[in-house]
Coordinates of C-alpha atoms in Angstrom, one line a residue:
M1 CA -4.7 6.3 3.0
P2 CA -1.4 6.3 4.4
E3 CA 0.5 3.4 2.1
L4 CA 3.7 1.8 2.6
K5 CA 5.1 1.7 -0.1
L6 CA 7.0 -1.7 -1.4
S7 CA 10.3 -2.0 -2.6
K8 CA 10.0 -5.1 -4.5
P9 CA 6.4 -5.6 -5.5
I10 CA 4.2 -8.9 -5.0
D11 CA 1.5 -10.0 -6.7
I12 CA -1.9 -10.2 -5.4
N13 CA -4.4 -11.3 -7.7
G14 CA -2.6 -11.7 -10.3
E15 CA -1.6 -8.4 -10.0
K16 CA 1.9 -6.6 -9.5
V17 CA 2.0 -4.5 -5.9
D18 CA 4.7 -2.3 -5.5
K19 CA 2.7 -0.4 -2.9
L20 CA -0.2 -1.4 0.3
T21 CA -2.2 1.3 1.2
Y22 CA -3.6 -0.2 5.1
N23 CA -6.1 1.6 7.8
F24 CA -4.8 1.4 12.1
E25 CA -7.2 4.7 12.6
D26 CA -10.5 2.7 11.5
M27 CA -9.4 -1.1 13.3
T28 CA -11.9 -2.1 15.9
A29 CA -10.9 -4.5 18.3
R30 CA -12.8 -7.3 16.3
D31 CA -10.3 -6.6 13.9
K32 CA -7.5 -7.4 16.5
V33 CA -8.7 -10.3 17.8
E34 CA -9.3 -11.7 14.2
A35 CA -6.0 -11.3 13.4
T36 CA -4.8 -12.4 17.4
K37 CA -6.7 -15.7 16.4
E38 CA -4.8 -16.2 12.7
F39 CA -1.6 -15.4 14.3
K40 CA -2.2 -18.4 16.5
K41 CA -3.6 -21.1 13.9
S42 CA -0.3 -20.5 12.7
A43 CA 0.8 -21.7 15.6
N44 CA 2.0 -19.2 16.9
V45 CA 2.2 -17.5 19.8
V46 CA 2.3 -14.2 21.4
M47 CA 4.0 -13.2 24.3
M48 CA 4.6 -9.3 24.4
Q49 CA 2.6 -8.4 21.7
E50 CA 4.8 -4.6 22.4
F51 CA 7.0 -6.2 21.7
D52 CA 6.5 -9.2 18.8
S53 CA 7.7 -8.5 15.6
D54 CA 5.8 -11.4 14.5
Y55 CA 2.5 -10.4 15.1
H56 CA 2.4 -6.6 14.4
L57 CA 2.6 -8.6 10.6
Y58 CA -0.4 -9.9 11.5
L59 CA -1.6 -6.4 12.2
F60 CA -0.5 -5.4 9.7
A61 CA -2.3 -7.2 7.0
A62 CA -5.3 -6.7 9.0
A63 CA -5.1 -3.1 7.6
V64 CA -4.4 -3.5 5.2
K65 CA -7.8 -5.8 4.6
K66 CA -10.3 -3.1 6.6
E67 CA -8.6 -0.8 3.6
N68 CA -8.7 -3.2 0.5
T69 CA -10.7 -7.1 1.5
S70 CA -9.5 -8.6 -1.8
I71 CA -5.8 -8.9 -0.1
D72 CA -5.7 -11.7 2.6
T73 CA -2.8 -12.6 4.9
E74 CA -1.1 -14.5 2.9
D75 CA -0.9 -12.1 0.3
V76 CA 1.4 -9.5 2.6
L77 CA 3.0 -12.6 4.3
R78 CA 5.1 -13.2 0.7
M79 CA 6.8 -9.1 0.9
N80 CA 9.9 -9.3 1.3
A81 CA 11.9 -8.8 4.9
K82 CA 13.3 -6.0 4.5
D83 CA 9.7 -3.9 3.7
S84 CA 8.3 -6.9 6.5
I85 CA 11.2 -4.5 8.7
K86 CA 8.7 -1.3 7.5
A87 CA 5.8 -3.4 8.5
E88 CA 6.0 -3.7 11.6
A89 CA 7.6 -0.3 12.7
L90 CA 5.1 0.8 11.3
V91 CA 2.7 -0.9 13.2
R92 CA 4.7 -0.8 16.8
D93 CA 4.5 3.4 15.9
F94 CA 1.6 3.6 15.7
F95 CA -0.5 0.9 18.4
F96 CA 2.8 0.7 21.8
L97 CA 5.3 3.8 20.8
T98 CA 2.6 6.6 20.6
S99 CA -0.3 5.2 23.5
E100 CA -0.1 8.2 26.5
E101 CA 0.0 5.9 29.1

């Protein structure tokens, strides 16, 4: 699986983690719905999903959870801002920029 190398490790379940593996390929519509619910539960609104970088972080967290169920969204959201920009770009590239339609 692909992984995002973190420039600054984060603490997850008592361990320092310097990379996050993720799985966009096997995400289902249900995974996307759950990520959207979690995003909205945090008092956010998706305006235009293609351009909403905060929403992209929740989709990235869902892809990380798809690969490792012991990691939750709050763990992923503790990554530093520089790494979050990389995660957002991965989501944008996979879901929105590679679309043939």
